[in-house]
Coordinates of C-alpha atoms in Angstrom, one line a residue:
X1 CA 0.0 0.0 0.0
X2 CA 3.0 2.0 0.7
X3 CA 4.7 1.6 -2.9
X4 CA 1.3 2.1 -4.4
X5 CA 0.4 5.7 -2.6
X6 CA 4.0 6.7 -3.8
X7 CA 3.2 5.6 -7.3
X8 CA 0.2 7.9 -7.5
X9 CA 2.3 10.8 -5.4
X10 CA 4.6 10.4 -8.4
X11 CA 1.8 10.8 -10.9
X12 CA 0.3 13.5 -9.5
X13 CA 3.7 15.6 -8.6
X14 CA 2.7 19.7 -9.5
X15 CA -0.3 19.4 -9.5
X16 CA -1.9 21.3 -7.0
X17 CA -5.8 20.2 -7.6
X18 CA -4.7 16.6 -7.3
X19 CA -5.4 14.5 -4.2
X20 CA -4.2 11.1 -3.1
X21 CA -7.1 11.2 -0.7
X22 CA -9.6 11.3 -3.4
X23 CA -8.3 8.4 -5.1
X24 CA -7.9 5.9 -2.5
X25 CA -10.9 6.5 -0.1
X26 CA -13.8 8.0 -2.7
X27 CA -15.3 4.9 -3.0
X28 CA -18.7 4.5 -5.2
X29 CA -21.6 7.3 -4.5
X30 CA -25.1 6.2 -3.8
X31 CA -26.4 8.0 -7.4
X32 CA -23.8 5.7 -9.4
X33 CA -25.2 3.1 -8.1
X34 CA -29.2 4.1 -8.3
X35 CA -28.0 5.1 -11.7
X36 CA -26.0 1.8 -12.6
X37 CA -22.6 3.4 -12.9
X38 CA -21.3 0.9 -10.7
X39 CA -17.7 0.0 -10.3
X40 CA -15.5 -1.8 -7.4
X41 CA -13.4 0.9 -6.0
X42 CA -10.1 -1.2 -5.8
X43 CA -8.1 0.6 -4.0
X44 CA -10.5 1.9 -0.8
X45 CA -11.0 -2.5 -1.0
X46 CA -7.6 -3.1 -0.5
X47 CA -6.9 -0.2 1.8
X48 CA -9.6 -1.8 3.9
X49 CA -8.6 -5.5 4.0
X50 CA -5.1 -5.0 3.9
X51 CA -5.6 -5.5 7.8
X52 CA -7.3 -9.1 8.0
X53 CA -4.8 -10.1 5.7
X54 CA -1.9 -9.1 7.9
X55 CA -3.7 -11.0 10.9
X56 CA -5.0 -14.3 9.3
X57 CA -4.9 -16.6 11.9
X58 CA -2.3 -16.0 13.3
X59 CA -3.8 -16.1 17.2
X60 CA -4.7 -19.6 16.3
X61 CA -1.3 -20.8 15.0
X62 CA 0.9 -18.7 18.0
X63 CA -2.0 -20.6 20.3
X64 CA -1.1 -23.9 18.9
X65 CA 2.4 -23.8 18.3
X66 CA 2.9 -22.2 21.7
X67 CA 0.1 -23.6 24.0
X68 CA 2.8 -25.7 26.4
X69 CA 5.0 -22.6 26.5
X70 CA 2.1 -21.0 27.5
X71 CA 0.6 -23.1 30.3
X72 CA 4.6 -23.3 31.6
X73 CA 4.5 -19.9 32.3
X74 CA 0.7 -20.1 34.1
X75 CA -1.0 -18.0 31.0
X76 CA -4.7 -18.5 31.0
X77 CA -6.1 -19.3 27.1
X78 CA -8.4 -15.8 28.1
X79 CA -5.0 -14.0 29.1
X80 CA -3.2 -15.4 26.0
X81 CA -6.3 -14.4 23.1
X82 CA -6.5 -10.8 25.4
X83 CA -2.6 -10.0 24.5
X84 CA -3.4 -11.1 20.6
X85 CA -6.2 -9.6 20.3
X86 CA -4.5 -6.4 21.6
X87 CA -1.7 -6.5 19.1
X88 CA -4.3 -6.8 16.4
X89 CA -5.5 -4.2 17.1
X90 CA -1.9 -2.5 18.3
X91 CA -0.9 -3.8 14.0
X92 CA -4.3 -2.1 12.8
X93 CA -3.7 1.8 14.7
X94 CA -0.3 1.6 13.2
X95 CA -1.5 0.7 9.9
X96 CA -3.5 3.5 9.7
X97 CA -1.7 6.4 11.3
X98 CA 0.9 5.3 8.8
X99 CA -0.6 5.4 5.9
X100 CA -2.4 8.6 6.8
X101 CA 1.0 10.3 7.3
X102 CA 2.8 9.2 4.4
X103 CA -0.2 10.0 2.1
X104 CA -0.3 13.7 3.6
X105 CA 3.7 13.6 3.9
X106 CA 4.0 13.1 0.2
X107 CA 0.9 15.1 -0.9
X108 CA 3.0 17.9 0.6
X109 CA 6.3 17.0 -1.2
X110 CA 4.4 16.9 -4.4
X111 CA 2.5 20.4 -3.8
X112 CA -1.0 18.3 -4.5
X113 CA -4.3 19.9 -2.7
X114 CA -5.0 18.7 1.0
X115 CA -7.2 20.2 2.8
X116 CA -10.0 20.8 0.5
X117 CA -11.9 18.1 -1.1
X118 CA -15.0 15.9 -0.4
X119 CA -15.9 17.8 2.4
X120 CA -12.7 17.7 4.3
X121 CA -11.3 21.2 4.6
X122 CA -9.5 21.5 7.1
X123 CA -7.2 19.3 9.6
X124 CA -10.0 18.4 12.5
X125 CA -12.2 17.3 9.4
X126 CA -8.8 15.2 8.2
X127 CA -8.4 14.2 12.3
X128 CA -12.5 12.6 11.8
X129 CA -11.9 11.0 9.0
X130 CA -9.0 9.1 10.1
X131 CA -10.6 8.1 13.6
X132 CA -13.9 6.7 11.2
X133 CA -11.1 4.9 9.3
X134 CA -9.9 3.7 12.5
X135 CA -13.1 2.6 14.0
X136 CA -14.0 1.0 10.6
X137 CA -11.0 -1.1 10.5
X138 CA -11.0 -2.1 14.1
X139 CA -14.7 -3.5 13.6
X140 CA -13.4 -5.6 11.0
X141 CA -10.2 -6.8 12.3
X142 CA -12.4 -7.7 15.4
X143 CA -15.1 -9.5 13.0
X144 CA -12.0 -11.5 11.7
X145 CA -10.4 -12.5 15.5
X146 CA -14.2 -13.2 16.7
X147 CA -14.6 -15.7 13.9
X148 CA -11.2 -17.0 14.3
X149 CA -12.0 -19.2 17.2
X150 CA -14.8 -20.6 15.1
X151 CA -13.3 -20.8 11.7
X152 CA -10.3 -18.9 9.9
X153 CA -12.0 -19.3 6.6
X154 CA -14.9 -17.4 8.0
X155 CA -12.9 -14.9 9.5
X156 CA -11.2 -13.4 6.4
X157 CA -14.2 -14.2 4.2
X158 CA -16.9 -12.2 6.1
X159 CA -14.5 -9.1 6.1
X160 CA -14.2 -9.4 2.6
X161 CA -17.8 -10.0 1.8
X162 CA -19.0 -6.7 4.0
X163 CA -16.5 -4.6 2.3
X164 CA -17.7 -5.8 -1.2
X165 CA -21.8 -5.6 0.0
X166 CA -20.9 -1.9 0.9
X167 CA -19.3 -0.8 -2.9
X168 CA -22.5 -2.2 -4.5
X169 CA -25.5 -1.2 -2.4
X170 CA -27.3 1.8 -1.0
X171 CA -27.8 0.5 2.1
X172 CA -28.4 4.3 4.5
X173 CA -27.8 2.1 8.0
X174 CA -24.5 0.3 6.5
X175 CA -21.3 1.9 9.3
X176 CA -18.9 1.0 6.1
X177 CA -20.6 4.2 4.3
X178 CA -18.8 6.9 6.0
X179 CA -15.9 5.3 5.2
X180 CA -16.1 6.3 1.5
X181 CA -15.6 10.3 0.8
X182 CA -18.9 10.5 -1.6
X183 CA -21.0 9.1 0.8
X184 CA -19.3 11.5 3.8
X185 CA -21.6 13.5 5.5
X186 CA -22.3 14.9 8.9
X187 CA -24.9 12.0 8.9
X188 CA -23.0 9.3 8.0
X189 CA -20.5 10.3 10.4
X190 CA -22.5 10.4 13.4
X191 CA -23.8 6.9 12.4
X192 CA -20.3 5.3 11.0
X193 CA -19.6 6.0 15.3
X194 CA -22.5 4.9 16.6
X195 CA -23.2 1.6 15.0
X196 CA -18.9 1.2 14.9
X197 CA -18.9 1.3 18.8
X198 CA -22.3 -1.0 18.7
X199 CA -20.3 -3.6 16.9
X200 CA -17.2 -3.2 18.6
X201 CA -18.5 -3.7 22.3
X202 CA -21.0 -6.1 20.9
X203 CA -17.8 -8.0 19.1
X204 CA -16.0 -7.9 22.5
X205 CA -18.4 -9.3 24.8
X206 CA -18.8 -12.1 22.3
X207 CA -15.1 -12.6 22.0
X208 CA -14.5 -13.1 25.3
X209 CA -17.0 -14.9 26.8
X210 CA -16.3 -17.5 23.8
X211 CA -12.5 -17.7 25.2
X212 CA -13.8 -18.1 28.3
X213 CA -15.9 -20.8 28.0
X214 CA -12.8 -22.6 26.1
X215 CA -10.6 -22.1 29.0
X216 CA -13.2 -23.3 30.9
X217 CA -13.7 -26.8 29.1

């Protein structure tokens, strides 16, 4: 994701109407899609499930390849998922304050626009965005670990699937919406945080009361 921000930074060096931010996070409006201009915006996709991809399975493998380490040094199953599921999520903050600073590092090297476009004009509208992104992406690496102790297929496919269902569907209550700049809105902000926290708390509990009942067995 890296190489391909810098490859558009590159495209779009001079020009000062140009924005990185456009390209990668516009997404598909509601009126292409009413009006059957639709199109899969590929790089808001991969920007998005870049994450789950990271993670995998990976709690499960450490938890196997590790699990008489781990009851050698008296860690719980519940303590063990708590300190993955934390660097998930540790993996998924750093992901995005990355990315958001390279994209507006290099959007200043190349004198493109930043601060005005798609609603965002100014840095607190640039600071909400990247917290929706945030929240977004922690509801989905959280979908991924939840699944995980279920099934690792389901745990990347769901992700994916949500991600797709949002580029092709004018759903109004969908969180996913306010993570694309033509549907941003003062609206869809409010709601991207309020169902976003919904899931996430509603993700957690389910999370751990699922380890807890394995340790318990």
């Amino acid at each position: 994701m890296a190489l391909i921000i810098l490859m558009l930074a590159l495209q779009f060096y001079g020009v000062p109407h140009s924005s990185m931010f456009t390209f990668i996070f516009s997404g598909v409006s509601f009126e292409e899609i009413l009006s059957r201009q639709i199109h899969l915006p590929i790089l808001w996709v991969s920007y998005l499930i870049i994450p789950n991809f990271i993670i995998l399975d990976a709690q499960r493998i450490l938890s196997k390849t590790h699990l008489i380490q781990l009851r050698g040094f008296q860690y719980s199953h519940l303590q063990f998922e708590l300190i993955s599921l934390m660097g998930t999520l540790f993996i998924t903050i750093i992901y995005v304050l990355f990315s958001f600073t390279w994209i507006i590092a290099l959007m200043k090297m190349t004198h493109a626009q930043i601060f005005s476009f798609a609603g965002l004009k100014e840095m607190s509208s640039y600071f909400l965005f990247f917290l929706m992104i945030l929240i977004g992406l922690i509801c989905l690496v959280l979908i991924q670990a939840t699944l995980n102790l279920f099934n690792s297929v389901l745990g990347i496919i769901l992700p994916f699937s949500w991600i797709i269902f949002t580029s092709f569907t004018v759903w109004k209550f969908n969180p996913l919406n306010g993570l694309m700049l033509l549907r941003y809105s003062s609206y869809n902000t409010i709601q991207t945080f309020i169902f976003c926290f919904i899931i996430i708390i509603v993700l957690t509990t389910t999370f751990l009361t699922v380890v807890r009942k394995k340790d318990f067995i």
